[in-house]
Short mmCIF file of C-alpha atoms in Angstrom, two decimals:
data_model
loop_
_atom_site.label_atom_id
_atom_site.label_comp_id
_atom_site.label_asym_id
_atom_site.label_seq_id
_atom_site.Cartn_x
_atom_site.Cartn_y
_atom_site.Cartn_z
CA MET A 1 27.18 -11.22 12.18
CA ARG A 2 23.36 -11.19 11.86
CA VAL A 3 21.79 -12.25 8.58
CA LEU A 4 18.07 -11.72 7.73
CA LEU A 5 16.97 -14.34 5.17
CA THR A 6 13.73 -14.06 3.23
CA GLY A 7 12.19 -14.94 -0.13
CA SER A 8 11.35 -18.24 -1.83
CA ALA A 9 12.81 -20.42 -4.53
CA VAL A 10 9.28 -21.26 -5.78
CA PRO A 11 8.37 -19.40 -9.07
CA PRO A 12 5.48 -17.02 -8.42
CA VAL A 13 2.04 -17.93 -9.77
CA PRO A 14 0.70 -15.23 -12.07
CA ASP A 15 -1.95 -13.07 -10.59
CA GLY A 16 -5.36 -14.63 -11.39
CA ALA A 17 -3.80 -17.31 -13.57
CA TRP A 18 -6.24 -19.72 -15.32
CA PRO A 19 -7.32 -22.03 -16.88
CA ALA A 20 -4.03 -23.87 -17.29
CA GLY A 21 -4.64 -24.97 -13.74
CA GLU A 22 -7.87 -24.56 -11.81
CA SER A 23 -5.74 -24.54 -8.69
CA SER A 24 -3.39 -21.70 -7.85
CA SER A 25 -1.08 -24.01 -5.90
CA PRO A 26 2.54 -22.99 -6.54
CA PRO A 27 4.72 -25.10 -8.76
CA ALA A 28 7.36 -27.38 -7.29
CA PRO A 29 10.42 -25.57 -5.82
CA ALA A 30 13.13 -24.92 -8.44
CA GLY A 31 15.80 -24.96 -5.89
CA PRO A 32 16.53 -24.99 -2.06
CA MET A 33 13.96 -23.84 0.43
CA LEU A 34 14.53 -21.16 3.06
CA ASP A 35 15.26 -23.84 5.69
CA ASP A 36 17.93 -25.34 3.48
CA VAL A 37 19.69 -21.98 3.00
CA THR A 38 19.45 -21.23 6.72
CA GLY A 39 21.19 -24.46 7.50
CA TRP A 40 23.94 -23.90 4.95
CA TRP A 41 24.56 -20.28 6.06
CA ALA A 42 24.23 -20.93 9.80
CA PRO A 43 27.88 -21.98 10.40
CA HIS A 44 29.04 -18.59 9.27
CA ALA A 45 26.56 -16.18 10.98
CA THR A 46 23.43 -15.95 13.04
CA VAL A 47 20.52 -16.33 10.60
CA GLU A 48 16.93 -15.14 11.16
CA THR A 49 14.40 -16.37 8.59
CA VAL A 50 11.28 -14.45 7.59
CA ALA A 51 9.03 -16.03 4.90
CA LEU A 52 7.16 -13.55 2.64
CA ALA A 53 4.42 -14.49 0.13
CA ALA A 54 1.85 -12.59 -1.94
CA SER A 55 -0.82 -15.24 -2.60
CA GLY A 56 -1.86 -18.86 -2.34
CA PRO A 57 -1.32 -21.19 0.59
CA ALA A 58 2.13 -19.66 1.15
CA PHE A 59 0.42 -16.47 2.11
CA LEU A 60 -1.24 -18.04 5.08
CA ASP A 61 2.02 -19.89 5.95
CA ALA A 62 3.87 -16.60 5.94
CA VAL A 63 1.57 -14.95 8.52
CA ALA A 64 1.58 -18.03 10.77
CA PRO A 65 4.15 -16.55 13.16
CA VAL A 66 1.74 -13.78 14.15
CA ALA A 67 -1.55 -15.59 13.45
CA ALA A 68 -1.12 -19.02 14.92
CA GLU A 69 -4.85 -19.75 15.29
CA VAL A 70 -6.33 -21.70 12.39
CA LEU A 71 -10.17 -21.73 11.94
CA ALA A 72 -11.75 -24.23 9.59
CA GLY A 73 -15.14 -23.97 7.89
CA VAL A 74 -17.01 -24.69 4.67
CA VAL A 75 -18.49 -22.46 1.98
CA PRO A 76 -20.82 -23.27 -0.95
CA GLY A 77 -18.88 -24.22 -4.01
CA PRO A 78 -19.72 -25.27 -7.63
CA GLY A 79 -23.03 -27.05 -7.77
CA GLY A 80 -23.78 -26.25 -4.13
CA ASN A 81 -21.11 -28.66 -2.89
CA ASP A 82 -19.39 -27.64 0.34
CA VAL A 83 -15.74 -26.54 -0.07
CA PRO A 84 -13.54 -26.76 3.09
CA VAL A 85 -11.70 -23.58 3.90
CA ALA A 86 -9.31 -22.36 6.55
CA VAL A 87 -8.33 -18.88 7.75
CA ARG A 88 -5.75 -17.70 10.22
CA ARG A 89 -6.69 -15.33 13.07
CA ARG A 90 -4.51 -12.90 14.95
CA ALA A 91 -5.34 -11.87 18.43
CA PRO A 92 -6.16 -8.18 19.26
CA GLY A 93 -3.07 -6.07 19.62
CA GLY A 94 -1.32 -7.36 16.46
CA ASP A 95 -2.58 -4.90 13.87
CA GLY A 96 -1.21 -1.75 15.46
CA ASP A 97 -4.24 -0.38 17.27
CA GLY A 98 -4.37 -2.85 20.09
CA THR A 99 -8.12 -3.56 19.84
CA ARG A 100 -9.07 -5.60 16.79
CA ARG A 101 -8.72 -9.15 15.66
CA THR A 102 -7.25 -9.72 12.21
CA VAL A 103 -8.30 -12.66 10.01
CA TYR A 104 -6.13 -13.60 6.98
CA VAL A 105 -7.82 -15.20 4.00
CA ASP A 106 -6.43 -16.83 0.82
CA ALA A 107 -8.79 -16.64 -2.09
CA SER A 108 -7.08 -19.48 -3.98
CA GLN A 109 -8.66 -22.11 -1.74
CA VAL A 110 -12.09 -21.70 -3.27
CA PRO A 111 -12.81 -22.37 -6.98
CA ALA A 112 -14.66 -20.20 -9.39
CA THR A 113 -18.31 -21.07 -9.62
CA GLY A 114 -21.18 -20.81 -12.07
CA ALA A 115 -21.90 -22.33 -15.45
CA GLY A 116 -19.67 -22.16 -18.50
CA GLU A 117 -21.00 -20.56 -21.70
CA LEU A 118 -20.48 -21.20 -25.40
CA LEU A 119 -19.10 -18.31 -27.35
CA GLU A 120 -19.58 -18.30 -31.13
CA GLY A 121 -16.55 -16.79 -32.93
CA ASP A 122 -15.15 -16.49 -36.42
CA ALA A 123 -13.07 -19.60 -35.82
CA GLY A 124 -15.94 -21.63 -34.34
CA ALA A 125 -17.43 -22.01 -30.94
CA VAL A 126 -15.20 -21.66 -27.87
CA THR A 127 -16.19 -22.33 -24.25
CA VAL A 128 -15.87 -19.65 -21.54
CA PRO A 129 -15.43 -21.54 -18.33
CA ALA A 130 -17.14 -20.61 -15.11
CA ARG A 131 -15.54 -17.56 -13.58
CA SER A 132 -17.85 -16.36 -10.79
CA SER A 133 -16.34 -15.17 -7.44
CA THR A 134 -19.44 -16.20 -5.49
CA ALA A 135 -17.52 -18.65 -3.31
CA VAL A 136 -15.16 -15.87 -2.33
CA GLY A 137 -18.11 -13.78 -1.14
CA HIS A 138 -19.15 -16.55 1.22
CA LEU A 139 -15.52 -16.85 2.36
CA LEU A 140 -15.44 -13.09 3.13
CA ALA A 141 -18.61 -13.40 5.20
CA LEU A 142 -17.13 -16.24 7.21
CA ALA A 143 -13.90 -14.26 7.73
CA ALA A 144 -15.77 -11.12 8.80
CA GLU A 145 -17.64 -13.07 11.44
CA ALA A 146 -14.41 -14.70 12.71
CA ALA A 147 -12.79 -11.28 12.99
CA ARG A 148 -15.51 -9.95 15.31
CA GLY A 149 -14.57 -9.40 18.91
CA PRO A 150 -16.45 -10.94 21.87
CA ASP A 151 -18.49 -7.77 22.13
CA GLY A 152 -19.42 -7.88 18.45
CA ALA A 153 -16.99 -5.11 17.37
CA PRO A 154 -15.88 -5.48 13.74
CA GLY A 155 -12.35 -6.61 13.10
CA ARG A 156 -9.90 -6.55 10.16
CA VAL A 157 -9.95 -9.01 7.26
CA VAL A 158 -6.96 -9.32 4.94
CA LEU A 159 -7.85 -11.10 1.67
CA ALA A 160 -5.01 -12.30 -0.61
CA THR A 161 -6.67 -11.81 -4.03
CA GLY A 162 -3.86 -12.90 -6.38
CA GLY A 163 -4.56 -16.60 -6.16
CA SER A 164 -8.24 -16.31 -7.11
CA THR A 165 -9.24 -18.20 -10.21
CA SER A 166 -12.38 -16.11 -10.70
CA HIS A 167 -12.68 -13.44 -13.42
CA ASP A 168 -15.84 -11.48 -12.93
CA GLY A 169 -14.77 -8.16 -11.47
CA GLY A 170 -15.78 -9.47 -8.04
CA LEU A 171 -19.47 -9.30 -8.95
CA GLY A 172 -20.19 -12.81 -7.65
CA ALA A 173 -18.73 -11.93 -4.29
CA LEU A 174 -20.77 -8.76 -4.03
CA LEU A 175 -24.00 -10.64 -4.92
CA ALA A 176 -23.18 -13.39 -2.45
CA LEU A 177 -22.64 -10.88 0.38
CA ALA A 178 -25.86 -9.09 -0.64
CA GLY A 179 -27.81 -12.37 -0.56
CA GLY A 180 -28.55 -12.32 -4.32
CA PRO A 181 -28.65 -15.35 -6.61
CA GLU A 182 -25.57 -16.44 -8.55
CA ARG A 183 -25.45 -15.47 -12.24
CA VAL A 184 -25.59 -18.22 -14.86
CA GLY A 185 -23.22 -17.14 -17.63
CA GLY A 186 -23.59 -14.46 -20.21
CA LEU A 187 -22.80 -10.75 -20.01
CA PRO A 188 -24.15 -9.33 -16.81
CA THR A 189 -27.43 -7.57 -16.76
CA ALA A 190 -27.92 -4.47 -14.67
CA VAL A 191 -26.71 -4.77 -11.12
CA PRO A 192 -29.28 -3.78 -8.50
CA ALA A 193 -28.46 -0.27 -7.27
CA ASP A 194 -28.54 -1.38 -3.63
CA VAL A 195 -26.19 -4.38 -4.04
CA VAL A 196 -23.19 -2.45 -2.79
CA ARG A 197 -25.00 -1.00 0.24
CA THR A 198 -26.46 -4.43 1.15
CA ALA A 199 -23.09 -6.16 0.72
CA ARG A 200 -21.33 -3.53 2.88
CA ALA A 201 -23.95 -3.94 5.59
CA ALA A 202 -23.33 -7.76 5.58
CA LEU A 203 -19.72 -7.07 6.52
CA GLY A 204 -20.85 -4.99 9.45
CA GLY A 205 -18.06 -2.38 9.46
CA THR A 206 -15.21 -4.84 8.91
CA ASP A 207 -11.93 -3.21 7.98
CA LEU A 208 -11.37 -4.93 4.65
CA VAL A 209 -7.97 -5.09 2.96
CA ALA A 210 -7.24 -6.61 -0.44
CA ALA A 211 -3.67 -7.82 -0.38
CA VAL A 212 -3.02 -7.56 -4.14
CA ALA A 213 -0.22 -9.52 -5.81
CA THR A 214 0.27 -6.99 -8.63
CA ASP A 215 -0.86 -3.47 -9.53
CA VAL A 216 -2.88 -4.60 -12.59
CA PRO A 217 -5.99 -2.46 -13.27
CA LEU A 218 -9.33 -4.01 -14.03
CA LEU A 219 -9.69 -2.90 -17.65
CA GLY A 220 -7.57 -1.90 -20.63
CA LEU A 221 -4.46 -2.96 -22.54
CA HIS A 222 -2.76 -3.81 -19.21
CA GLY A 223 -5.88 -4.99 -17.38
CA ALA A 224 -6.94 -8.35 -16.01
CA SER A 225 -8.32 -9.80 -19.27
CA ALA A 226 -5.39 -8.57 -21.38
CA ALA A 227 -3.10 -10.76 -19.31
CA LEU A 228 -4.99 -13.92 -20.25
CA GLY A 229 -3.75 -14.19 -23.85
CA PRO A 230 -0.14 -15.00 -23.01
CA ARG A 231 -1.41 -17.71 -20.65
CA GLY A 232 -3.13 -19.68 -23.44
CA VAL A 233 -6.63 -18.26 -23.21
CA ASP A 234 -8.35 -17.86 -26.59
CA PRO A 235 -8.25 -14.21 -27.67
CA ALA A 236 -11.99 -14.24 -28.34
CA VAL A 237 -12.62 -15.40 -24.75
CA ALA A 238 -10.35 -12.72 -23.36
CA GLN A 239 -12.10 -10.04 -25.38
CA HIS A 240 -15.44 -11.40 -24.26
CA LEU A 241 -14.39 -11.26 -20.62
CA GLU A 242 -13.05 -7.71 -21.10
CA ARG A 243 -16.48 -6.58 -22.28
CA ALA A 244 -18.10 -8.41 -19.31
CA LEU A 245 -15.75 -6.68 -16.84
CA GLY A 246 -16.48 -3.36 -18.45
CA ALA A 247 -20.23 -3.91 -17.93
CA VAL A 248 -19.64 -4.99 -14.29
CA ALA A 249 -17.38 -2.00 -13.71
CA HIS A 250 -20.11 0.39 -15.08
CA ASP A 251 -22.88 -1.11 -12.98
CA VAL A 252 -20.77 -1.31 -9.78
CA ALA A 253 -19.65 2.25 -10.24
CA SER A 254 -23.22 3.39 -10.52
CA ALA A 255 -24.09 1.49 -7.34
CA VAL A 256 -21.15 3.05 -5.52
CA ASP A 257 -22.13 6.49 -6.75
CA ARG A 258 -25.69 5.90 -5.50
CA VAL A 259 -24.38 4.99 -2.08
CA ALA A 260 -22.03 8.03 -2.02
CA ALA A 261 -24.83 10.38 -3.08
CA ASP A 262 -27.23 8.99 -0.48
CA ASP A 263 -24.59 9.28 2.21
CA ARG A 264 -23.85 12.86 1.29
CA ASP A 265 -27.48 13.85 1.17
CA PRO A 266 -29.63 11.38 3.19
CA GLY A 267 -32.49 13.77 3.18
CA GLY A 268 -32.61 14.24 -0.55
CA ALA A 269 -31.82 17.97 -0.60
CA LEU A 270 -29.52 19.14 -3.35
CA ALA A 271 -28.38 22.45 -1.89
CA GLY A 272 -24.70 22.53 -1.16
CA ARG A 273 -24.03 19.05 -2.54
CA ASP A 274 -20.95 18.42 -4.72
CA LEU A 275 -22.71 16.64 -7.55
CA PHE A 276 -19.52 16.11 -9.54
CA ALA A 277 -17.73 14.41 -6.63
CA ALA A 278 -20.78 12.36 -5.80
CA SER A 279 -21.26 11.09 -9.33
CA THR A 280 -17.65 10.08 -9.98
CA ALA A 281 -16.74 8.24 -6.77
CA GLY A 282 -17.35 4.85 -8.44
CA ARG A 283 -15.87 5.74 -11.79
CA ARG A 284 -12.34 5.66 -10.47
CA LEU A 285 -12.53 2.08 -9.06
CA ALA A 286 -11.71 0.15 -12.20
CA GLY A 287 -8.55 2.17 -12.92
CA LEU A 288 -7.07 1.81 -9.46
CA PRO A 289 -3.75 -0.02 -9.48
CA GLY A 290 -4.45 -3.51 -8.30
CA ALA A 291 -8.15 -3.45 -8.99
CA GLY A 292 -7.73 -6.28 -11.49
CA SER A 293 -6.00 -8.58 -9.05
CA GLY A 294 -7.65 -11.98 -8.89
CA GLY A 295 -9.68 -11.34 -12.02
CA GLY A 296 -11.11 -8.17 -10.49
CA LEU A 297 -11.78 -9.56 -7.04
CA ALA A 298 -9.87 -6.58 -5.68
CA HIS A 299 -12.36 -4.37 -7.54
CA ALA A 300 -15.12 -5.70 -5.40
CA VAL A 301 -13.10 -5.14 -2.23
CA VAL A 302 -12.69 -1.46 -2.97
CA ALA A 303 -16.37 -1.16 -3.93
CA LEU A 304 -17.10 -2.56 -0.43
CA GLY A 305 -15.13 0.33 1.02
CA GLY A 306 -11.95 -1.62 1.47
CA ARG A 307 -8.32 -0.79 0.67
CA LEU A 308 -5.88 -2.13 -1.92
CA VAL A 309 -2.41 -2.75 -0.50
CA PRO A 310 0.46 -4.77 -2.06
CA ALA A 311 0.37 -8.18 -0.46
CA LEU A 312 4.06 -8.30 0.29
CA ARG A 313 3.76 -4.92 2.06
CA VAL A 314 0.92 -6.20 4.21
CA VAL A 315 2.82 -9.34 5.26
CA ALA A 316 6.08 -7.44 5.86
CA ASP A 317 4.24 -4.89 7.97
CA ASP A 318 2.32 -7.42 10.02
CA LEU A 319 5.45 -9.44 10.62
CA GLY A 320 7.37 -6.39 11.76
CA LEU A 321 9.98 -6.71 9.04
CA ASP A 322 11.39 -3.18 9.57
CA ALA A 323 12.27 -3.88 13.22
CA ARG A 324 13.91 -7.18 12.08
CA LEU A 325 15.94 -5.30 9.46
CA ALA A 326 17.07 -2.79 12.07
CA ALA A 327 18.72 -5.68 13.96
CA ALA A 328 20.44 -7.24 10.89
CA ASP A 329 23.85 -6.70 9.33
CA VAL A 330 23.01 -8.03 5.83
CA VAL A 331 19.84 -9.18 4.02
CA VAL A 332 19.69 -12.21 1.80
CA VAL A 333 16.78 -12.77 -0.53
CA LEU A 334 16.13 -16.24 -2.13
CA VAL A 335 14.39 -16.14 -5.50
CA ASP A 336 13.74 -18.44 -8.43
CA GLU A 337 14.76 -15.80 -11.02
CA LEU A 338 15.96 -12.24 -10.51
CA GLY A 339 14.19 -10.37 -13.32
CA ALA A 340 11.46 -7.87 -14.02
CA HIS A 341 8.95 -9.40 -11.66
CA GLU A 342 11.19 -9.50 -8.67
CA LEU A 343 12.49 -5.93 -9.27
CA GLY A 344 8.94 -4.63 -9.90
CA ASP A 345 6.38 -6.50 -7.73
CA GLY A 346 8.38 -9.20 -6.03
CA THR A 347 10.02 -9.86 -2.74
CA VAL A 348 13.35 -8.30 -3.86
CA HIS A 349 11.73 -4.97 -4.52
CA GLU A 350 9.84 -4.91 -1.22
CA VAL A 351 12.81 -5.98 0.88
CA ALA A 352 15.41 -3.87 -0.86
CA SER A 353 13.33 -0.70 -0.57
CA ARG A 354 12.99 -1.25 3.18
CA ALA A 355 16.62 -2.34 3.67
CA GLY A 356 17.80 0.90 1.95
CA ARG A 357 16.30 2.89 4.83
CA HIS A 358 18.66 1.05 7.13
CA ALA A 359 21.69 1.24 4.77
CA LEU A 360 21.84 -2.55 4.72
CA PRO A 361 23.48 -4.53 1.88
CA VAL A 362 21.02 -6.77 0.04
CA VAL A 363 22.27 -10.05 -1.50
CA VAL A 364 20.15 -12.15 -3.86
CA LEU A 365 20.49 -15.86 -4.40
CA GLY A 366 18.58 -17.51 -7.26
CA ARG A 367 18.43 -20.15 -9.88
CA ALA A 368 18.86 -17.48 -12.56
CA VAL A 369 19.81 -13.80 -12.74
CA VAL A 370 18.55 -12.07 -15.86
CA ALA A 371 18.61 -8.48 -14.54
CA GLY A 372 21.77 -6.56 -15.52
CA ARG A 373 24.14 -4.89 -13.14
CA ARG A 374 22.60 -1.51 -13.83
CA GLU A 375 19.12 -2.73 -12.88
CA GLN A 376 20.52 -4.45 -9.79
CA ALA A 377 22.28 -1.28 -8.66
CA ALA A 378 19.14 0.79 -9.30
CA ALA A 379 17.23 -1.61 -7.06
CA GLY A 380 19.72 -1.18 -4.26
CA LEU A 381 21.30 -4.69 -4.51
CA SER A 382 24.86 -5.31 -3.42
CA GLY A 383 25.20 -8.63 -5.19
CA ALA A 384 23.28 -11.34 -7.10
CA TYR A 385 24.44 -14.92 -7.33
CA PRO A 386 22.91 -17.55 -9.63
CA TRP A 387 23.52 -21.29 -9.09
CA GLY A 388 22.26 -22.19 -12.57
CA ASP A 389 23.02 -25.87 -13.24
CA GLY A 390 25.42 -25.96 -10.40
CA ASP A 391 25.14 -27.00 -6.74
CA PRO A 392 23.01 -24.50 -4.74
CA ARG A 393 24.62 -25.57 -1.53
CA ALA A 394 28.12 -24.87 -2.76
CA LEU A 395 27.05 -21.44 -3.97
CA VAL A 396 25.31 -20.57 -0.74
CA GLU A 397 28.32 -21.63 1.36
CA ARG A 398 30.70 -19.67 -0.80
CA VAL A 399 28.54 -16.50 -0.59
CA ALA A 400 28.09 -16.99 3.12
CA ARG A 401 31.88 -17.14 3.60
CA THR A 402 32.34 -14.01 1.45
CA TRP A 403 29.71 -11.92 3.25
CA SER A 404 30.55 -13.16 6.74
CA ARG A 405 34.18 -12.08 6.74
CA GLY A 406 35.17 -9.68 9.50
#
């Protein structure tokens, strides 16, 4: 019997979480790691392990099997200090077209930059910490250069946005790519109309992909700033940042519209031009699912002409998960908690939707199972087993014996 094991017992870090921790490093594992489960299950079946991750250092670890080359560098950080960074590079032929290099980047390894600001509210003054994505802009420039082929041909850059601690709609990254100065707090003033064109030119035709951890939009009741309140951010600060993101979205949309209009009519003639389409190209960016990932860092990626793709889908595709599923008899997913996140944005959802196309049973192992049987069945799961306060090894071995019979 062939078992495909994936997932992680590490609780996921909320997309763009701050300021409870200025680092997006994942918390300590709440249970066994994939290697542990592999060892416990191995006496009963042939086990293949495929790690999947949406953000943080685990994202780069997950793509290591297909992107073994690690490139190190430095980018300017807070106060001009150098911040060491690392990216992973995949040789040509690994992205499906056989010609381009792919470089994988984790936004969590660079801190937000800029100066904090004091916000006067009804309950007194509160501090808005530095939230600029300037350092990510420099990281993108480094990655784009690393992705170029020997002949200078542009490559593909996959940026995991969910671990970013910035919260500026990606404006700092755009300005850094365009060679502009970093902002120093306060609501943004007008963004130069040519910032998008200049930033795009700096990437030199790079195929840019934002691997988003969630489908959060940039603005609104379910946007990037609205999610900050439950994480302990002062409501006045969250509202202030929502206004700031709205101003950024307006200015970036205008800049994108200007580029779209110029590209449609480089000579300036109006005859035959679709004015409505040209004037609304940028307006849709803020509402795109995933545009709020990383505090709006994904919003900047799409303004640069990039694509927003769920991070787990990117990793699964690049690792060839579908081919691995085709060779398996059962799929086992390790999670911390089987609940709304795993069934909506998590590994369980991604793996189960793919396994269904192969009519494969999907078994979930976790510290806790809060999803009911109806939700599990709707997700295509064949079983879910919590170890709770018990022994994870005993549970895994029991489930392995059950699913390895015959």
